[in-house]
PDB file of C-alpha atoms in Angstrom:
ATOM      1  CA  MET A  14       0.000   0.000   0.000  1.00  0.00           C
ATOM      2  CA  THR A  15       2.829   2.366   0.899  1.00  0.00           C
ATOM      3  CA  HIS A  16       4.673   1.498  -2.292  1.00  0.00           C
ATOM      4  CA  ALA A  17       1.657   2.343  -4.419  1.00  0.00           C
ATOM      5  CA  ALA A  18       1.264   5.709  -2.742  1.00  0.00           C
ATOM      6  CA  ASP A  19       4.950   6.399  -3.277  1.00  0.00           C
ATOM      7  CA  ILE A  20       4.631   5.704  -6.998  1.00  0.00           C
ATOM      8  CA  HIS A  21       1.629   8.009  -7.172  1.00  0.00           C
ATOM      9  CA  VAL A  22       3.465  11.034  -5.815  1.00  0.00           C
ATOM     10  CA  ALA A  23       6.729  10.268  -7.620  1.00  0.00           C
ATOM     11  CA  ARG A  24       5.017  11.084 -10.927  1.00  0.00           C
ATOM     12  CA  ARG A  25       3.890  14.556  -9.932  1.00  0.00           C
ATOM     13  CA  PRO A  26       4.067  16.914 -12.950  1.00  0.00           C
ATOM     14  CA  ASP A  27       5.903  19.791 -11.242  1.00  0.00           C
ATOM     15  CA  HIS A  28       6.684  21.466  -7.932  1.00  0.00           C
ATOM     16  CA  LYS A  29       3.472  23.508  -8.020  1.00  0.00           C
ATOM     17  CA  SER A  30       1.027  20.593  -8.372  1.00  0.00           C
ATOM     18  CA  PHE A  31      -0.600  19.141  -5.269  1.00  0.00           C
ATOM     19  CA  ALA A  32      -2.568  16.041  -4.341  1.00  0.00           C
ATOM     20  CA  THR A  33      -6.362  15.857  -4.387  1.00  0.00           C
ATOM     21  CA  GLY A  34      -9.009  13.605  -2.862  1.00  0.00           C
ATOM     22  CA  ARG A  35      -7.807  10.760  -0.673  1.00  0.00           C
ATOM     23  CA  GLN A  36      -4.118  11.576  -1.134  1.00  0.00           C
ATOM     24  CA  LYS A  37      -4.719  15.156   0.018  1.00  0.00           C
ATOM     25  CA  LEU A  38      -6.617  13.904   3.079  1.00  0.00           C
ATOM     26  CA  LEU A  39      -3.762  11.530   3.901  1.00  0.00           C
ATOM     27  CA  GLY A  40      -1.327  14.424   3.591  1.00  0.00           C
ATOM     28  CA  HIS A  41      -3.291  16.455   6.147  1.00  0.00           C
ATOM     29  CA  LEU A  42      -3.582  13.450   8.466  1.00  0.00           C
ATOM     30  CA  ALA A  43       0.204  13.003   8.254  1.00  0.00           C
ATOM     31  CA  GLY A  44       0.656  16.674   9.192  1.00  0.00           C
ATOM     32  CA  LEU A  45      -1.609  16.276  12.227  1.00  0.00           C
ATOM     33  CA  CYS A  46       0.243  13.177  13.451  1.00  0.00           C
ATOM     34  CA  PHE A  47       3.564  14.938  12.816  1.00  0.00           C
ATOM     35  CA  ALA A  48       2.555  17.811  15.139  1.00  0.00           C
ATOM     36  CA  ALA A  49       1.365  15.509  17.929  1.00  0.00           C
ATOM     37  CA  LEU A  50       4.566  13.443  17.887  1.00  0.00           C
ATOM     38  CA  VAL A  51       6.950  16.410  17.677  1.00  0.00           C
ATOM     39  CA  ALA A  52       5.155  18.143  20.562  1.00  0.00           C
ATOM     40  CA  GLY A  53       5.939  15.122  22.708  1.00  0.00           C
ATOM     41  CA  SER A  54       9.657  15.495  21.989  1.00  0.00           C
ATOM     42  CA  PHE A  55       9.733  18.905  23.721  1.00  0.00           C
ATOM     43  CA  SER A  56       8.179  17.672  26.957  1.00  0.00           C
ATOM     44  CA  PHE A  57       9.940  14.301  27.023  1.00  0.00           C
ATOM     45  CA  GLY A  58      13.218  15.747  25.753  1.00  0.00           C
ATOM     46  CA  ALA A  59      13.273  18.188  28.669  1.00  0.00           C
ATOM     47  CA  LEU A  60      13.256  15.195  31.056  1.00  0.00           C
ATOM     48  CA  ALA A  61      16.453  13.832  29.506  1.00  0.00           C
ATOM     49  CA  ALA A  62      18.275  17.111  28.788  1.00  0.00           C
ATOM     50  CA  PRO A  63      19.896  17.416  32.279  1.00  0.00           C
ATOM     51  CA  HIS A  64      21.455  13.933  32.004  1.00  0.00           C
ATOM     52  CA  ILE A  65      22.943  13.786  28.485  1.00  0.00           C
ATOM     53  CA  GLY A  66      24.419  16.130  25.888  1.00  0.00           C
ATOM     54  CA  PRO A  67      22.451  17.154  22.763  1.00  0.00           C
ATOM     55  CA  ALA A  68      24.822  15.479  20.299  1.00  0.00           C
ATOM     56  CA  ALA A  69      24.938  12.222  22.258  1.00  0.00           C
ATOM     57  CA  ILE A  70      21.181  11.787  22.625  1.00  0.00           C
ATOM     58  CA  ASN A  71      20.574  12.677  18.986  1.00  0.00           C
ATOM     59  CA  ALA A  72      23.284  10.313  17.753  1.00  0.00           C
ATOM     60  CA  ALA A  73      21.660   7.486  19.725  1.00  0.00           C
ATOM     61  CA  ARG A  74      18.167   8.262  18.473  1.00  0.00           C
ATOM     62  CA  PHE A  75      19.283   8.430  14.847  1.00  0.00           C
ATOM     63  CA  LEU A  76      21.256   5.189  15.076  1.00  0.00           C
ATOM     64  CA  LEU A  77      18.142   3.421  16.335  1.00  0.00           C
ATOM     65  CA  GLY A  78      15.749   5.358  14.090  1.00  0.00           C
ATOM     66  CA  THR A  79      17.784   4.703  10.938  1.00  0.00           C
ATOM     67  CA  THR A  80      17.929   0.997  11.765  1.00  0.00           C
ATOM     68  CA  ILE A  81      14.145   0.862  12.211  1.00  0.00           C
ATOM     69  CA  MET A  82      13.531   2.719   8.954  1.00  0.00           C
ATOM     70  CA  GLY A  83      16.032   0.519   7.103  1.00  0.00           C
ATOM     71  CA  VAL A  84      14.274  -2.646   8.251  1.00  0.00           C
ATOM     72  CA  ALA A  85      10.863  -1.190   7.352  1.00  0.00           C
ATOM     73  CA  THR A  86      12.082  -0.184   3.895  1.00  0.00           C
ATOM     74  CA  TRP A  87      13.598  -3.613   3.261  1.00  0.00           C
ATOM     75  CA  LEU A  88      10.436  -5.425   4.374  1.00  0.00           C
ATOM     76  CA  LEU A  89       7.906  -3.197   2.557  1.00  0.00           C
ATOM     77  CA  ILE A  90       9.775  -2.275  -0.624  1.00  0.00           C
ATOM     78  CA  GLY A  91      12.736  -4.615  -0.965  1.00  0.00           C
ATOM     79  CA  SER A  92      16.502  -4.469  -0.641  1.00  0.00           C
ATOM     80  CA  GLY A  93      16.829  -2.641  -3.970  1.00  0.00           C
ATOM     81  CA  ALA A  94      15.525   0.545  -2.336  1.00  0.00           C
ATOM     82  CA  LEU A  95      18.539   0.514  -0.003  1.00  0.00           C
ATOM     83  CA  ALA A  96      21.069   0.569  -2.841  1.00  0.00           C
ATOM     84  CA  ARG A  97      23.369   3.599  -3.090  1.00  0.00           C
ATOM     85  CA  PRO A  98      21.125   6.525  -4.088  1.00  0.00           C
ATOM     86  CA  ARG A  99      21.700   8.875  -6.987  1.00  0.00           C
ATOM     87  CA  ALA A 100      23.326  12.197  -6.092  1.00  0.00           C
ATOM     88  CA  PRO A 101      23.946  11.386  -2.411  1.00  0.00           C
ATOM     89  CA  TRP A 102      24.884  15.028  -1.787  1.00  0.00           C
ATOM     90  CA  ARG A 103      21.129  15.730  -1.650  1.00  0.00           C
ATOM     91  CA  PHE A 104      20.815  13.764   1.566  1.00  0.00           C
ATOM     92  CA  LEU A 105      23.839  15.456   3.142  1.00  0.00           C
ATOM     93  CA  VAL A 106      22.165  18.828   2.506  1.00  0.00           C
ATOM     94  CA  LEU A 107      18.865  17.661   4.015  1.00  0.00           C
ATOM     95  CA  GLY A 108      20.600  15.786   6.815  1.00  0.00           C
ATOM     96  CA  GLY A 109      22.729  18.810   7.695  1.00  0.00           C
ATOM     97  CA  LEU A 110      19.666  21.031   7.999  1.00  0.00           C
ATOM     98  CA  MET A 111      17.856  18.560  10.232  1.00  0.00           C
ATOM     99  CA  ALA A 112      20.971  17.918  12.327  1.00  0.00           C
ATOM    100  CA  ILE A 113      21.144  21.632  13.152  1.00  0.00           C
ATOM    101  CA  PHE A 114      17.460  21.602  14.079  1.00  0.00           C
ATOM    102  CA  PHE A 115      17.662  18.625  16.438  1.00  0.00           C
ATOM    103  CA  VAL A 116      20.881  19.705  18.164  1.00  0.00           C
ATOM    104  CA  THR A 117      19.649  23.268  18.724  1.00  0.00           C
ATOM    105  CA  MET A 118      16.398  21.926  20.156  1.00  0.00           C
ATOM    106  CA  PHE A 119      18.180  20.081  22.945  1.00  0.00           C
ATOM    107  CA  VAL A 120      20.615  22.931  23.526  1.00  0.00           C
ATOM    108  CA  ALA A 121      17.639  25.312  23.826  1.00  0.00           C
ATOM    109  CA  LEU A 122      15.892  23.032  26.330  1.00  0.00           C
ATOM    110  CA  GLN A 123      18.824  23.643  28.698  1.00  0.00           C
ATOM    111  CA  PHE A 124      17.903  27.337  28.812  1.00  0.00           C
ATOM    112  CA  THR A 125      14.143  27.556  28.341  1.00  0.00           C
ATOM    113  CA  ALA A 126      10.868  25.700  28.951  1.00  0.00           C
ATOM    114  CA  PRO A 127       9.267  23.171  26.562  1.00  0.00           C
ATOM    115  CA  VAL A 128       6.262  25.469  25.994  1.00  0.00           C
ATOM    116  CA  SER A 129       8.560  28.245  24.738  1.00  0.00           C
ATOM    117  CA  THR A 130      10.445  25.949  22.347  1.00  0.00           C
ATOM    118  CA  GLY A 131       7.122  24.630  21.115  1.00  0.00           C
ATOM    119  CA  ALA A 132       6.015  28.193  20.463  1.00  0.00           C
ATOM    120  CA  VAL A 133       9.194  29.017  18.516  1.00  0.00           C
ATOM    121  CA  PHE A 134       8.482  25.930  16.406  1.00  0.00           C
ATOM    122  CA  THR A 135       5.187  27.491  15.331  1.00  0.00           C
ATOM    123  CA  LEU A 136       7.092  30.277  13.551  1.00  0.00           C
ATOM    124  CA  MET A 137       8.268  27.713  10.983  1.00  0.00           C
ATOM    125  CA  PRO A 138       5.232  27.807   8.658  1.00  0.00           C
ATOM    126  CA  LEU A 139       5.793  31.485   7.950  1.00  0.00           C
ATOM    127  CA  MET A 140       9.472  30.852   7.274  1.00  0.00           C
ATOM    128  CA  SER A 141       8.618  27.777   5.217  1.00  0.00           C
ATOM    129  CA  ALA A 142       6.273  29.824   3.031  1.00  0.00           C
ATOM    130  CA  GLY A 143       9.229  32.109   2.253  1.00  0.00           C
ATOM    131  CA  PHE A 144      11.529  29.201   1.468  1.00  0.00           C
ATOM    132  CA  GLY A 145       8.760  27.581  -0.591  1.00  0.00           C
ATOM    133  CA  TYR A 146       8.671  30.685  -2.770  1.00  0.00           C
ATOM    134  CA  LEU A 147      12.479  30.882  -2.937  1.00  0.00           C
ATOM    135  CA  PHE A 148      13.115  27.226  -3.823  1.00  0.00           C
ATOM    136  CA  LEU A 149       9.930  26.142  -5.597  1.00  0.00           C
ATOM    137  CA  GLY A 150       8.173  29.312  -6.712  1.00  0.00           C
ATOM    138  CA  GLN A 151       5.160  28.429  -4.541  1.00  0.00           C
ATOM    139  CA  VAL A 152       3.122  31.577  -3.933  1.00  0.00           C
ATOM    140  CA  PRO A 153       0.669  31.174  -1.024  1.00  0.00           C
ATOM    141  CA  ARG A 154      -2.708  32.889  -1.297  1.00  0.00           C
ATOM    142  CA  PRO A 155      -3.168  36.204   0.563  1.00  0.00           C
ATOM    143  CA  LEU A 156      -5.551  34.553   3.040  1.00  0.00           C
ATOM    144  CA  VAL A 157      -2.908  31.946   3.865  1.00  0.00           C
ATOM    145  CA  VAL A 158      -0.224  34.618   4.347  1.00  0.00           C
ATOM    146  CA  PHE A 159      -2.551  36.613   6.610  1.00  0.00           C
ATOM    147  CA  SER A 160      -3.314  33.507   8.684  1.00  0.00           C
ATOM    148  CA  LEU A 161       0.399  32.698   8.967  1.00  0.00           C
ATOM    149  CA  VAL A 162       1.103  36.193  10.270  1.00  0.00           C
ATOM    150  CA  VAL A 163      -1.759  36.025  12.781  1.00  0.00           C
ATOM    151  CA  ALA A 164      -0.581  32.619  13.988  1.00  0.00           C
ATOM    152  CA  ALA A 165       2.983  33.902  14.288  1.00  0.00           C
ATOM    153  CA  ALA A 166       1.674  36.735  16.464  1.00  0.00           C
ATOM    154  CA  GLY A 167      -0.047  34.179  18.691  1.00  0.00           C
ATOM    155  CA  ALA A 168       3.187  32.197  18.904  1.00  0.00           C
ATOM    156  CA  ILE A 169       5.149  35.315  19.881  1.00  0.00           C
ATOM    157  CA  TRP A 170       2.593  35.970  22.645  1.00  0.00           C
ATOM    158  CA  VAL A 171       3.248  32.477  24.004  1.00  0.00           C
ATOM    159  CA  ILE A 172       7.046  32.840  23.679  1.00  0.00           C
ATOM    160  CA  PHE A 173       6.935  36.017  25.797  1.00  0.00           C
ATOM    161  CA  ARG A 174       4.531  34.296  28.222  1.00  0.00           C
ATOM    162  CA  GLY A 175       1.816  36.877  27.640  1.00  0.00           C
ATOM    163  CA  ASP A 176       4.001  39.656  29.058  1.00  0.00           C
ATOM    164  CA  LEU A 177       3.348  42.807  27.010  1.00  0.00           C
ATOM    165  CA  ASP A 178       6.290  44.609  28.628  1.00  0.00           C
ATOM    166  CA  ALA A 179       8.621  41.764  27.596  1.00  0.00           C
ATOM    167  CA  ILE A 180       7.318  41.952  24.024  1.00  0.00           C
ATOM    168  CA  LEU A 181       7.840  45.719  23.850  1.00  0.00           C
ATOM    169  CA  GLY A 182      11.320  45.289  25.309  1.00  0.00           C
ATOM    170  CA  PHE A 183      12.042  42.294  23.048  1.00  0.00           C
ATOM    171  CA  ASP A 184      13.212  40.357  26.100  1.00  0.00           C
ATOM    172  CA  VAL A 185      13.663  37.027  24.368  1.00  0.00           C
ATOM    173  CA  GLY A 186      15.647  34.278  26.067  1.00  0.00           C
ATOM    174  CA  ARG A 187      18.880  32.638  24.925  1.00  0.00           C
ATOM    175  CA  GLY A 188      17.177  29.288  24.377  1.00  0.00           C
ATOM    176  CA  GLU A 189      14.525  30.789  22.113  1.00  0.00           C
ATOM    177  CA  VAL A 190      17.179  32.517  19.969  1.00  0.00           C
ATOM    178  CA  ILE A 191      19.187  29.312  19.598  1.00  0.00           C
ATOM    179  CA  PHE A 192      16.136  27.294  18.614  1.00  0.00           C
ATOM    180  CA  PHE A 193      14.943  29.945  16.166  1.00  0.00           C
ATOM    181  CA  PHE A 194      17.989  29.293  13.974  1.00  0.00           C
ATOM    182  CA  GLY A 195      17.330  25.560  14.174  1.00  0.00           C
ATOM    183  CA  CYS A 196      13.719  26.119  13.119  1.00  0.00           C
ATOM    184  CA  ALA A 197      14.881  28.186  10.135  1.00  0.00           C
ATOM    185  CA  CYS A 198      16.862  25.149   8.966  1.00  0.00           C
ATOM    186  CA  HIS A 199      13.798  22.927   9.431  1.00  0.00           C
ATOM    187  CA  ALA A 200      11.684  25.421   7.460  1.00  0.00           C
ATOM    188  CA  ALA A 201      14.143  25.272   4.561  1.00  0.00           C
ATOM    189  CA  TYR A 202      14.145  21.458   4.736  1.00  0.00           C
ATOM    190  CA  ALA A 203      10.437  21.049   3.921  1.00  0.00           C
ATOM    191  CA  PRO A 204      10.437  22.633   0.412  1.00  0.00           C
ATOM    192  CA  LEU A 205      13.879  21.170  -0.343  1.00  0.00           C
ATOM    193  CA  VAL A 206      12.459  17.658   0.132  1.00  0.00           C
ATOM    194  CA  ARG A 207      10.111  18.319  -2.776  1.00  0.00           C
ATOM    195  CA  LYS A 208      12.834  19.972  -4.862  1.00  0.00           C
ATOM    196  CA  LEU A 209      15.490  17.307  -4.303  1.00  0.00           C
ATOM    197  CA  ASN A 210      13.290  14.197  -4.511  1.00  0.00           C
ATOM    198  CA  ARG A 211      13.953  12.376  -7.782  1.00  0.00           C
ATOM    199  CA  GLY A 212      11.146   9.878  -7.652  1.00  0.00           C
ATOM    200  CA  GLU A 213      12.458   7.706  -4.826  1.00  0.00           C
ATOM    201  CA  PRO A 214       9.833   5.961  -2.669  1.00  0.00           C
ATOM    202  CA  VAL A 215       9.131   7.938   0.501  1.00  0.00           C
ATOM    203  CA  LEU A 216      10.452   5.142   2.749  1.00  0.00           C
ATOM    204  CA  ALA A 217      13.774   4.945   0.896  1.00  0.00           C
ATOM    205  CA  PHE A 218      14.113   8.731   0.761  1.00  0.00           C
ATOM    206  CA  THR A 219      13.422   8.880   4.502  1.00  0.00           C
ATOM    207  CA  PHE A 220      16.005   6.175   5.231  1.00  0.00           C
ATOM    208  CA  TRP A 221      18.820   7.989   3.424  1.00  0.00           C
ATOM    209  CA  THR A 222      17.877  11.327   4.987  1.00  0.00           C
ATOM    210  CA  LEU A 223      17.911   9.765   8.456  1.00  0.00           C
ATOM    211  CA  MET A 224      21.300   8.198   7.815  1.00  0.00           C
ATOM    212  CA  ALA A 225      22.762  11.476   6.574  1.00  0.00           C
ATOM    213  CA  THR A 226      21.360  13.352   9.592  1.00  0.00           C
ATOM    214  CA  GLY A 227      22.885  10.821  11.967  1.00  0.00           C
ATOM    215  CA  ILE A 228      26.276  11.036  10.234  1.00  0.00           C
ATOM    216  CA  VAL A 229      26.342  14.838  10.467  1.00  0.00           C
ATOM    217  CA  ILE A 230      25.353  14.771  14.148  1.00  0.00           C
ATOM    218  CA  ALA A 231      27.956  12.101  14.948  1.00  0.00           C
ATOM    219  CA  ALA A 232      30.683  14.082  13.167  1.00  0.00           C
ATOM    220  CA  TYR A 233      29.717  17.214  15.084  1.00  0.00           C
ATOM    221  CA  GLY A 234      29.532  15.590  18.521  1.00  0.00           C
ATOM    222  CA  LEU A 235      32.168  12.848  18.322  1.00  0.00           C
ATOM    223  CA  ARG A 236      33.947  13.980  21.496  1.00  0.00           C
ATOM    224  CA  GLU A 237      30.682  14.284  23.414  1.00  0.00           C
ATOM    225  CA  ILE A 238      29.504  10.863  22.243  1.00  0.00           C
ATOM    226  CA  PHE A 239      32.680   9.091  23.414  1.00  0.00           C
ATOM    227  CA  GLY A 240      32.716  11.133  26.623  1.00  0.00           C
ATOM    228  CA  THR A 241      29.200  10.023  27.644  1.00  0.00           C
ATOM    229  CA  ALA A 242      28.966   7.381  30.381  1.00  0.00           C
ATOM    230  CA  TRP A 243      26.291   5.395  28.575  1.00  0.00           C
ATOM    231  CA  ALA A 244      26.101   2.628  31.184  1.00  0.00           C
ATOM    232  CA  ASP A 245      25.373   5.143  33.951  1.00  0.00           C
ATOM    233  CA  LEU A 246      22.497   6.966  32.266  1.00  0.00           C
ATOM    234  CA  PRO A 247      19.181   6.872  34.163  1.00  0.00           C
ATOM    235  CA  ALA A 248      16.255   4.908  32.764  1.00  0.00           C
ATOM    236  CA  ILE A 249      14.385   8.083  31.765  1.00  0.00           C
ATOM    237  CA  VAL A 250      17.101   8.883  29.217  1.00  0.00           C
ATOM    238  CA  TRP A 251      16.766   5.504  27.514  1.00  0.00           C
ATOM    239  CA  ALA A 252      12.974   5.829  27.531  1.00  0.00           C
ATOM    240  CA  VAL A 253      13.256   9.238  25.859  1.00  0.00           C
ATOM    241  CA  ILE A 254      15.766   7.897  23.307  1.00  0.00           C
ATOM    242  CA  ALA A 255      13.336   5.097  22.439  1.00  0.00           C
ATOM    243  CA  TYR A 256      10.457   7.565  22.020  1.00  0.00           C
ATOM    244  CA  LEU A 257      12.553   9.912  19.902  1.00  0.00           C
ATOM    245  CA  ALA A 258      13.906   7.114  17.700  1.00  0.00           C
ATOM    246  CA  VAL A 259      10.595   5.426  16.958  1.00  0.00           C
ATOM    247  CA  PHE A 260       8.145   8.319  16.896  1.00  0.00           C
ATOM    248  CA  THR A 261      10.038  11.571  16.286  1.00  0.00           C
ATOM    249  CA  THR A 262      12.832  10.251  14.102  1.00  0.00           C
ATOM    250  CA  ALA A 263      11.642   7.406  11.882  1.00  0.00           C
ATOM    251  CA  GLY A 264       7.978   8.346  12.338  1.00  0.00           C
ATOM    252  CA  THR A 265       8.050  12.115  11.859  1.00  0.00           C
ATOM    253  CA  PHE A 266      10.626  12.046   9.045  1.00  0.00           C
ATOM    254  CA  PHE A 267       8.321   9.734   7.120  1.00  0.00           C
ATOM    255  CA  LEU A 268       5.212  11.783   7.933  1.00  0.00           C
ATOM    256  CA  LEU A 269       6.854  15.088   6.993  1.00  0.00           C
ATOM    257  CA  GLN A 270       8.131  13.822   3.663  1.00  0.00           C
ATOM    258  CA  PHE A 271       4.837  12.035   2.941  1.00  0.00           C
ATOM    259  CA  ALA A 272       2.896  15.269   3.529  1.00  0.00           C
ATOM    260  CA  THR A 273       5.410  17.519   1.726  1.00  0.00           C
ATOM    261  CA  LEU A 274       5.058  15.517  -1.488  1.00  0.00           C
ATOM    262  CA  ARG A 275       1.284  16.093  -1.398  1.00  0.00           C
ATOM    263  CA  LEU A 276       0.721  19.577   0.068  1.00  0.00           C
ATOM    264  CA  PRO A 277       2.274  23.068  -0.183  1.00  0.00           C
ATOM    265  CA  ALA A 278       5.236  23.534   2.167  1.00  0.00           C
ATOM    266  CA  SER A 279       3.441  26.288   4.104  1.00  0.00           C
ATOM    267  CA  LYS A 280       0.454  24.018   4.784  1.00  0.00           C
ATOM    268  CA  VAL A 281       2.576  21.069   5.883  1.00  0.00           C
ATOM    269  CA  LEU A 282       4.390  23.019   8.571  1.00  0.00           C
ATOM    270  CA  ALA A 283       1.226  24.951   9.437  1.00  0.00           C
ATOM    271  CA  TYR A 284       0.379  21.950  11.602  1.00  0.00           C
ATOM    272  CA  GLY A 285       3.167  23.209  13.819  1.00  0.00           C
ATOM    273  CA  TYR A 286       0.606  25.786  15.000  1.00  0.00           C
ATOM    274  CA  LEU A 287      -0.826  23.031  17.147  1.00  0.00           C
ATOM    275  CA  MET A 288       2.501  22.706  18.957  1.00  0.00           C
ATOM    276  CA  PRO A 289       1.985  25.170  21.848  1.00  0.00           C
ATOM    277  CA  SER A 290      -1.481  23.794  22.595  1.00  0.00           C
ATOM    278  CA  ILE A 291      -0.282  20.181  22.546  1.00  0.00           C
ATOM    279  CA  VAL A 292       2.835  20.936  24.610  1.00  0.00           C
ATOM    280  CA  ILE A 293       0.695  22.839  27.148  1.00  0.00           C
ATOM    281  CA  LEU A 294      -1.547  19.765  27.373  1.00  0.00           C
ATOM    282  CA  TYR A 295       1.411  17.384  27.742  1.00  0.00           C
ATOM    283  CA  GLU A 296       3.095  19.561  30.383  1.00  0.00           C
ATOM    284  CA  GLY A 297      -0.112  19.732  32.414  1.00  0.00           C
ATOM    285  CA  MET A 298      -0.653  15.980  32.172  1.00  0.00           C
ATOM    286  CA  LEU A 299       2.950  15.354  33.276  1.00  0.00           C
ATOM    287  CA  GLY A 300       2.322  17.425  36.399  1.00  0.00           C
ATOM    288  CA  HIS A 301       4.559  20.317  35.396  1.00  0.00           C
ATOM    289  CA  GLY A 302       1.789  22.869  35.854  1.00  0.00           C
ATOM    290  CA  TRP A 303      -0.619  24.695  33.563  1.00  0.00           C
ATOM    291  CA  VAL A 304       0.031  28.000  31.830  1.00  0.00           C
ATOM    292  CA  SER A 305      -1.955  31.158  32.532  1.00  0.00           C
ATOM    293  CA  ALA A 306      -5.192  31.893  30.701  1.00  0.00           C
ATOM    294  CA  SER A 307      -3.448  34.699  28.812  1.00  0.00           C
ATOM    295  CA  VAL A 308      -0.778  32.359  27.401  1.00  0.00           C
ATOM    296  CA  ALA A 309      -3.406  29.729  26.596  1.00  0.00           C
ATOM    297  CA  ALA A 310      -5.305  32.377  24.613  1.00  0.00           C
ATOM    298  CA  GLY A 311      -2.216  32.951  22.463  1.00  0.00           C
ATOM    299  CA  ALA A 312      -2.011  29.227  21.766  1.00  0.00           C
ATOM    300  CA  LEU A 313      -5.704  29.217  20.803  1.00  0.00           C
ATOM    301  CA  VAL A 314      -5.050  31.948  18.228  1.00  0.00           C
ATOM    302  CA  THR A 315      -2.506  29.702  16.512  1.00  0.00           C
ATOM    303  CA  VAL A 316      -5.009  26.833  16.402  1.00  0.00           C
ATOM    304  CA  LEU A 317      -7.674  29.023  14.782  1.00  0.00           C
ATOM    305  CA  ALA A 318      -5.127  30.262  12.233  1.00  0.00           C
ATOM    306  CA  LEU A 319      -4.292  26.645  11.396  1.00  0.00           C
ATOM    307  CA  ALA A 320      -7.930  25.960  10.572  1.00  0.00           C
ATOM    308  CA  VAL A 321      -7.959  28.865   8.111  1.00  0.00           C
ATOM    309  CA  VAL A 322      -4.743  27.699   6.438  1.00  0.00           C
ATOM    310  CA  VAL A 323      -5.810  24.064   6.165  1.00  0.00           C
ATOM    311  CA  PHE A 324      -9.223  24.796   4.626  1.00  0.00           C
ATOM    312  CA  SER A 325      -7.955  27.410   2.165  1.00  0.00           C
ATOM    313  CA  ARG A 326      -7.292  26.407  -1.459  1.00  0.00           C
ATOM    314  CA  ASP A 327      -3.869  25.075  -2.434  1.00  0.00           C
ATOM    315  CA  GLY A 328      -1.576  26.972  -4.785  1.00  0.00           C
TER     316      GLY A 328
END
């Protein structure tokens, strides 16, 4: 079933054509699942951040995640899909962008709260719309642009914790600044997937991107990786690594690429607008406390903006 869907999108006529009917619905469902899984990585990642370095935890998750995706690709498509890909530099570009995103996320979690990083993540759709125009010539409709701006305003309200004085003084934290640059790389990644895909099945394309991301992270954090006392890590770290590897590495890479090959880049990452609301829910359920009504209102604005973006016409 997956293979058939992969063939369907591999024959798209150009970068400005989008899926319709069932394929479009599946693309939106993939975006929704992507948001829910990524939101979990902020809350769960914060539990592991004090015990392990960002390069080490990401190297471990990508080793496991790449292995899982490789086995899935071999079982569902066949060993031929794992042969050396054409133009492997494409995957180093994509892997490098995602490596920056994942490392900066864990660095940022050492300085700021999961809700704030989740809010910064919601700025990606607006950035992705810009990269979509730059790389693919995708021009979002005025209503979509307006909704992206409104949602970005809601995200900024959450980032500054509903403090108007902090917004006027632009009192943004170190963690938010670090993660903003990582999110810019992620925003560029989404349209580049569509530009650089040469008809490979989504599973195979995901496998090679995961491998490249892991290689870049390992090269960056080699000293940290070998300096980590792996045998002494608490159980929570291994639980988080397992979650990240299965759900927010193999799972979200597949979902993001699946959706990107069917929907405009701005719409795919627009599901990130759900991030603050989902992270707020996760943090409350984990017993870390609930945000103020003012901050929750900012998160609600992003959700309403998502609805406008999703139901607007493509192209």
